[in-house]
Coordinates of C-alpha atoms and ligand atoms in Angstrom, one line a residue:
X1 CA -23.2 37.1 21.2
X2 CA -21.0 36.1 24.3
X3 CA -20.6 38.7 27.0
X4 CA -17.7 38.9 28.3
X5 CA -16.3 40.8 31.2
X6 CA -12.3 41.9 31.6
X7 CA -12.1 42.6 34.8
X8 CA -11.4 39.7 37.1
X9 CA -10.0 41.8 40.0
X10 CA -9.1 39.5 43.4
X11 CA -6.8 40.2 46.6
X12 CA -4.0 38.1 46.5
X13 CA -5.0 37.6 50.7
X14 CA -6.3 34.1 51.7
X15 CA -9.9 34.3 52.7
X16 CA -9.4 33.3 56.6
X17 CA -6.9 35.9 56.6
X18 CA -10.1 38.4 56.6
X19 CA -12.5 35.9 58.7
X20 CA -14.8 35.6 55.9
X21 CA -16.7 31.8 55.3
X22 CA -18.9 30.2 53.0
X23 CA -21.9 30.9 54.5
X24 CA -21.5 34.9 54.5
X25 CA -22.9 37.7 52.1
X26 CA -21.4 38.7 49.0
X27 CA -21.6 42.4 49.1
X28 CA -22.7 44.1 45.8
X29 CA -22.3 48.2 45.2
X30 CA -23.1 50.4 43.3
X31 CA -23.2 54.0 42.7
X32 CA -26.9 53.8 43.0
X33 CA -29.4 51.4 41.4
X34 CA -27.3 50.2 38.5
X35 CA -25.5 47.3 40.4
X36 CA -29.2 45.6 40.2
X37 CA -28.4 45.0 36.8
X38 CA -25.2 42.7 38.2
X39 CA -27.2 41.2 41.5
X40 CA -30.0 39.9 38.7
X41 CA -27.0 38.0 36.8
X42 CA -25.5 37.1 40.2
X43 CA -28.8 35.7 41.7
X44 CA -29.5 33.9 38.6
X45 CA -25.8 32.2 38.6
X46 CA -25.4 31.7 42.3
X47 CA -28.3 31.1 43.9
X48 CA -27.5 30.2 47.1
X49 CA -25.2 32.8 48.2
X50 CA -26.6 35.8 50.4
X51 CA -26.1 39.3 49.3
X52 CA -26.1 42.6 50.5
X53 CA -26.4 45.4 48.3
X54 CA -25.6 48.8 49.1
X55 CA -27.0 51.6 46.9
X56 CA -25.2 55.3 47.2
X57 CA -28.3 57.1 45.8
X58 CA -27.4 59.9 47.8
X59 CA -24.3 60.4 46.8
X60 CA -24.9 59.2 42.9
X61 CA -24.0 60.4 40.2
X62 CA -20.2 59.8 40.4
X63 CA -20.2 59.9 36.9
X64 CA -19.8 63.9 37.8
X65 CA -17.7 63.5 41.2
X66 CA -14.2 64.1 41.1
X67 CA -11.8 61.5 41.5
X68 CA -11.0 61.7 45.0
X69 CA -14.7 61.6 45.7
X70 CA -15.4 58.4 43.9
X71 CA -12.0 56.7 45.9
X72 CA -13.3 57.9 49.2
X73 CA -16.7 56.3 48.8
X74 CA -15.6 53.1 47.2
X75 CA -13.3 52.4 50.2
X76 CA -16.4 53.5 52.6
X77 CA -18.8 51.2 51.0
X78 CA -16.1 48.2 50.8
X79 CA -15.1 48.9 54.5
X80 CA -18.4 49.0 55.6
X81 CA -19.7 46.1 53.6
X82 CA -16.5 44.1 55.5
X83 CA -18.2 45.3 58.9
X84 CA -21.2 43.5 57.8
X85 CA -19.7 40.3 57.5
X86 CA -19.3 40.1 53.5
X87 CA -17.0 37.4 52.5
X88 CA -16.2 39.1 49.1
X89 CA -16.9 42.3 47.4
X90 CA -17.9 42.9 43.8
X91 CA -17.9 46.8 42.6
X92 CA -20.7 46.9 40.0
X93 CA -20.0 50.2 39.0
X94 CA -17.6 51.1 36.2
X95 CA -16.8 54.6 37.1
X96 CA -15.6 53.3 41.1
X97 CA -14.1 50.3 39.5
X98 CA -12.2 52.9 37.1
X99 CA -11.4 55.4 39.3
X100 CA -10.3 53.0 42.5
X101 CA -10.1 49.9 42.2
X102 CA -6.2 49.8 43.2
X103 CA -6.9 51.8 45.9
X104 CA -9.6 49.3 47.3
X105 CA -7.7 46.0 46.3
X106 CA -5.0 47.4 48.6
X107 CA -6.9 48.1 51.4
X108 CA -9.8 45.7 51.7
X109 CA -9.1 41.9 52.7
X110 CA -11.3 40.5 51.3
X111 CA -11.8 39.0 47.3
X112 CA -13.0 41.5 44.6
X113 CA -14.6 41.9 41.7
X114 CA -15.1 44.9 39.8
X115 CA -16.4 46.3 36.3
X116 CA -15.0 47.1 32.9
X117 CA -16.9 47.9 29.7
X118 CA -17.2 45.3 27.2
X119 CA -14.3 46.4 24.9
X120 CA -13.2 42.5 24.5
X121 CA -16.5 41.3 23.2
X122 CA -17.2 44.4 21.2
X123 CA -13.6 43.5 19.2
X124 CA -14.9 40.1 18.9
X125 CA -18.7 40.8 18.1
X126 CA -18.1 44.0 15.5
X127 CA -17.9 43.2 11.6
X128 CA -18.1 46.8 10.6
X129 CA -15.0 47.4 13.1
X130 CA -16.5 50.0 14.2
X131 CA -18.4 50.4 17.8
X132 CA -19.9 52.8 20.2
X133 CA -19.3 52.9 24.1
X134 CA -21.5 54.5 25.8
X135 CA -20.2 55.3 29.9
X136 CA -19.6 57.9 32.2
X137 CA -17.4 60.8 31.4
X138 CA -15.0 59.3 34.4
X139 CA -15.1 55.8 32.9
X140 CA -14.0 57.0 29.6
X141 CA -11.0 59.4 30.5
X142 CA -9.8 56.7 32.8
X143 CA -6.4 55.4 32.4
X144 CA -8.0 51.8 33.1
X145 CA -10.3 52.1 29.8
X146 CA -7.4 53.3 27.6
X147 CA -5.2 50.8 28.3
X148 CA -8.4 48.3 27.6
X149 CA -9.0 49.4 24.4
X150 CA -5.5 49.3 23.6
X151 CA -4.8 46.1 25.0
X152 CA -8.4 44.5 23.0
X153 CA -9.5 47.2 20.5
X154 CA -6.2 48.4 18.2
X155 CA -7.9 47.3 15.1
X156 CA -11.2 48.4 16.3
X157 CA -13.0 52.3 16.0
X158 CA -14.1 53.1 19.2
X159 CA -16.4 55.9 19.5
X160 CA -16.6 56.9 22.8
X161 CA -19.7 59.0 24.3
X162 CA -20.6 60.1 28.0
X163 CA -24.1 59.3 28.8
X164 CA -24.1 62.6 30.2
X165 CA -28.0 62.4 32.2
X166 CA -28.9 58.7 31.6
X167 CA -28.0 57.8 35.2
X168 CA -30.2 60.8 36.6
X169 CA -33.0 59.1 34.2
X170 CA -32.4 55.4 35.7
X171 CA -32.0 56.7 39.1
X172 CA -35.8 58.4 38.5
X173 CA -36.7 55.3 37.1
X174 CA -37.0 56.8 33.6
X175 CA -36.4 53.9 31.3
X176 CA -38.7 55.4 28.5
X177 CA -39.9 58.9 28.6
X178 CA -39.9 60.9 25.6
X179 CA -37.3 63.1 26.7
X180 CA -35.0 59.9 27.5
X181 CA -35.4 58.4 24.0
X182 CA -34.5 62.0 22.4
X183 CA -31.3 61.3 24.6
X184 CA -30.5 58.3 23.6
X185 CA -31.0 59.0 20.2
X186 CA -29.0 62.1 20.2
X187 CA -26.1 59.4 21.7
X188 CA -26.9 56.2 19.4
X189 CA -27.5 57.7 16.1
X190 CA -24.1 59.4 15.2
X191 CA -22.9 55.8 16.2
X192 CA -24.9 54.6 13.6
X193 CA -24.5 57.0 11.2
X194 CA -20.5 56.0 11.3
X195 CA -21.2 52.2 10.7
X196 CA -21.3 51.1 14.4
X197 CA -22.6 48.0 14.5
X198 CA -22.0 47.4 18.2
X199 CA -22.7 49.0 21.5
X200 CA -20.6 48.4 24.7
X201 CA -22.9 50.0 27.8
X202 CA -20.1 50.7 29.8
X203 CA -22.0 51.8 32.9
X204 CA -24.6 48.6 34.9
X205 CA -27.4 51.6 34.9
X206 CA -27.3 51.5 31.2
X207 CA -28.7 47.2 30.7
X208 CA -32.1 49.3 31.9
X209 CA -32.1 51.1 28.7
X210 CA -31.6 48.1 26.9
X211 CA -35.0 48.5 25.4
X212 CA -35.4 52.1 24.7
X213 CA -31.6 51.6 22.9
X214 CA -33.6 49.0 21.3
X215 CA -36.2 50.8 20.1
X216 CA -33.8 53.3 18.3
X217 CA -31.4 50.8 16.8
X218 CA -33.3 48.2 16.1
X219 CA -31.4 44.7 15.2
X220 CA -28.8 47.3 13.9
X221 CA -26.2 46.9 16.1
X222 CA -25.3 44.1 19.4
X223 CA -25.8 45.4 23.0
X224 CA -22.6 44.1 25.2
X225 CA -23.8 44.0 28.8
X226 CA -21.2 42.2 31.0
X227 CA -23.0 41.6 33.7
X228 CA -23.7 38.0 33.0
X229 CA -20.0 37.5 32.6
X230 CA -19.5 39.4 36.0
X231 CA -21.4 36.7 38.0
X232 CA -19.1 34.1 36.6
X233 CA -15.8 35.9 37.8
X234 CA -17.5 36.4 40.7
X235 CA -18.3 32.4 40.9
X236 CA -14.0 31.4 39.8
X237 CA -13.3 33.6 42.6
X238 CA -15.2 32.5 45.4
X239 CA -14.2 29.0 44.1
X240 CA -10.5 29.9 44.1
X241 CA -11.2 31.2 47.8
X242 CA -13.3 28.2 49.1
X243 CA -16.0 30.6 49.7
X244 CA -18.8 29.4 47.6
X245 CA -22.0 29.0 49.8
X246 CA -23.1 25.4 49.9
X247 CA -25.0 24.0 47.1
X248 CA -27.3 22.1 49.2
X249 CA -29.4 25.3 49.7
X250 CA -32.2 25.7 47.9
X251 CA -31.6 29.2 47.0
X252 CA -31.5 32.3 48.5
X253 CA -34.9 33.9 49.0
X254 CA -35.8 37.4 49.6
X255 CA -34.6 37.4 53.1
X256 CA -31.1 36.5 51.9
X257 CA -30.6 40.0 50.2
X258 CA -30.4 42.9 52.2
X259 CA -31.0 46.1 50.6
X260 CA -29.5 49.2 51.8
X261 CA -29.6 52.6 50.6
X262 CA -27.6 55.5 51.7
X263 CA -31.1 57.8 50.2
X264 CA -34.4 57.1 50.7
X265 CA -34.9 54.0 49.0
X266 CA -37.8 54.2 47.3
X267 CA -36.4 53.8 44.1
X268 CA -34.4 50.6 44.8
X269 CA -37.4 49.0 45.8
X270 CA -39.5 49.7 42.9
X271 CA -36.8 48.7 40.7
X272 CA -36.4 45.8 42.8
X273 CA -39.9 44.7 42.3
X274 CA -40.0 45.3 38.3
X275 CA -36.5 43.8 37.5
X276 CA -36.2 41.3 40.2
X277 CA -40.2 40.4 41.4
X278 CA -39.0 41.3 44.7
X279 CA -40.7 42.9 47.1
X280 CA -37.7 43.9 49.5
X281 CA -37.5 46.3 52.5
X282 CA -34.8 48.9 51.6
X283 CA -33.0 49.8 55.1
X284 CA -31.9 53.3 54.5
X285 CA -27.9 53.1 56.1
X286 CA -25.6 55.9 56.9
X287 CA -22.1 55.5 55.7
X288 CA -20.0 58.7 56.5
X289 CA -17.0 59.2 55.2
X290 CA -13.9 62.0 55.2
X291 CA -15.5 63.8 51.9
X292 CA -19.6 63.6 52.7
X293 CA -18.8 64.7 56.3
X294 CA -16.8 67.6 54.5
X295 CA -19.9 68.1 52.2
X296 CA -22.3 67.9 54.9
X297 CA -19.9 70.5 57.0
X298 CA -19.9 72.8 53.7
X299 CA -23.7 73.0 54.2
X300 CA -24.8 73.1 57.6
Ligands
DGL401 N1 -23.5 52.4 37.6 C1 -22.4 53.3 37.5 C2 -21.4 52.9 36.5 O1 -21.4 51.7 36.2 C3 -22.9 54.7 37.4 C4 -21.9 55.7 37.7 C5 -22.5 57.0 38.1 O2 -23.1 57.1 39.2 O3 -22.3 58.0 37.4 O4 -20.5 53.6 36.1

């Protein structure tokens, strides 16, 4: 099967118009530690370019924020990820990518690149024509993922369900407690019971279930993850931007990520070390914005 992503989302702004060069970070966010799932594919792709990834554990799940929420963090994040430096931007989380991703293309001069649930590659994977998404509650009421499934999936049964609690699990580092896989199987198995034979995860926590979803559905229906496809819109657009970091290097090591965490950070490390062999410091960063200070004013 081919992953596929559809969301090639870059700022029509030149890159000097923004300062950025070759030699600067990619910054990578997500919600919280699901964007790993998309710096893995990135690192593996585009070894020599920096990244800084920014984790908003605190603030995660969005899946459950309102709208405005999700906007006012994305733009935080991207703004502050500019202040570091980052020469381009990708938004490995479906729900922000949903919710804002005008908002931030508009503001933010620098490239992006954002996330969209396989719906392209399910159409072209599924025989049965029928498939399952699985994503947040947010991605799937989205006017974004509507107009995808009718722009790629007309012929196609899409049966759409929130993985209402699978975030919490990933962001506890659950990936296979009993109480997960009675879940996922509460999820997967009316899928399969209507003749799914595919299943888009339509949120980058979700590739860390990939083998507990496994586990229920055997070779019975195809995973799409896009995060592969991700680090190669990610490669066009630095290409189209002259931004790629120079080949010559022999590859970033683990001092050319940077791992931030608006929480703790425990949690991104250890998923660091078992999906990436990294041992990385996690710097725990404070990104305030108009609705956390509001939050954080509601509880003081
Ligand atoms: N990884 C995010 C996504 O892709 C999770 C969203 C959330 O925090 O609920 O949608």
């Amino acid at each position: 099967m081919r992953p596929l992503t559809l969301s090639p989302n870059s700022v029509n702004l030149p890159a000097s118009s923004s300062g950025a060069h070759s030699g600067a970070p990619v910054g990578i966010f997500d919600s919280g530690l699901g964007g790993l799932s998309v710096l893995r594919a990135v690192r593996a792709l585009l070894p020599a370019e920096r990244l800084v990834y920014v984790a908003d554990s605190r603030y995660a799940p969005y899946g459950q924020r309102d709208d405005d929420f999700i906007a006012d963090r994305t733009l935080a994040i991207g703004e502050w990820l500019v202040a570091q430096g980052a020469k381009a931007l990708v938004v490995a989380c479906n729900t922000a990518t949903a919710q804002s991703i005008a908002l931030v293309r508009e503001r933010l001069s620098i490239p992006l690149v954002g996330v969209e649930p396989g719906i392209k590659p399910a159409a072209l994977a599924s025989k049965t024509r029928v498939a399952g998404v699985l994503a947040t509650q947010v991605t799937l009421r989205s006017a974004r993922f509507q107009a995808l499934v009718e722009r790629h999936a007309a012929d196609l049964r899409v049966l759409c369900q929130p993985g209402h609690g699978l975030v919490e699990a990933v962001e506890r580092c659950d990936v296979n407690s009993p109480e997960l896989l009675a879940l996922l199987r509460a999820y997967v198995e009316p899928m399969l019971e209507a003749g799914a034979d595919t299943l888009v995860l339509g949120c980058t926590h979700y590739p860390f279930l990939d083998a507990a979803i496994r586990s229920i559905v055997g070779e019975r229906m195809a995973l799409i993850d896009t995060s592969v496809a991700i680090a190669r819109q990610l490669e066009r657009v630095l290409e189209q931007h002259g931004l790629r970091a120079d080949g010559g290097n022999a590859g970033a090591g683990p001092d050319d990520i940077r791992f931030c965490s608006t929480s703790d950070g425990a949690h991104l490390r250890e998923l660091a070390a078992a999906l990436l062999g990294l041992d990385a410091e996690v710097e725990r960063v404070a990104i305030p914005s108009r609705r956390t200070r509001e939050l954080e004013a509601n509880a003081a």
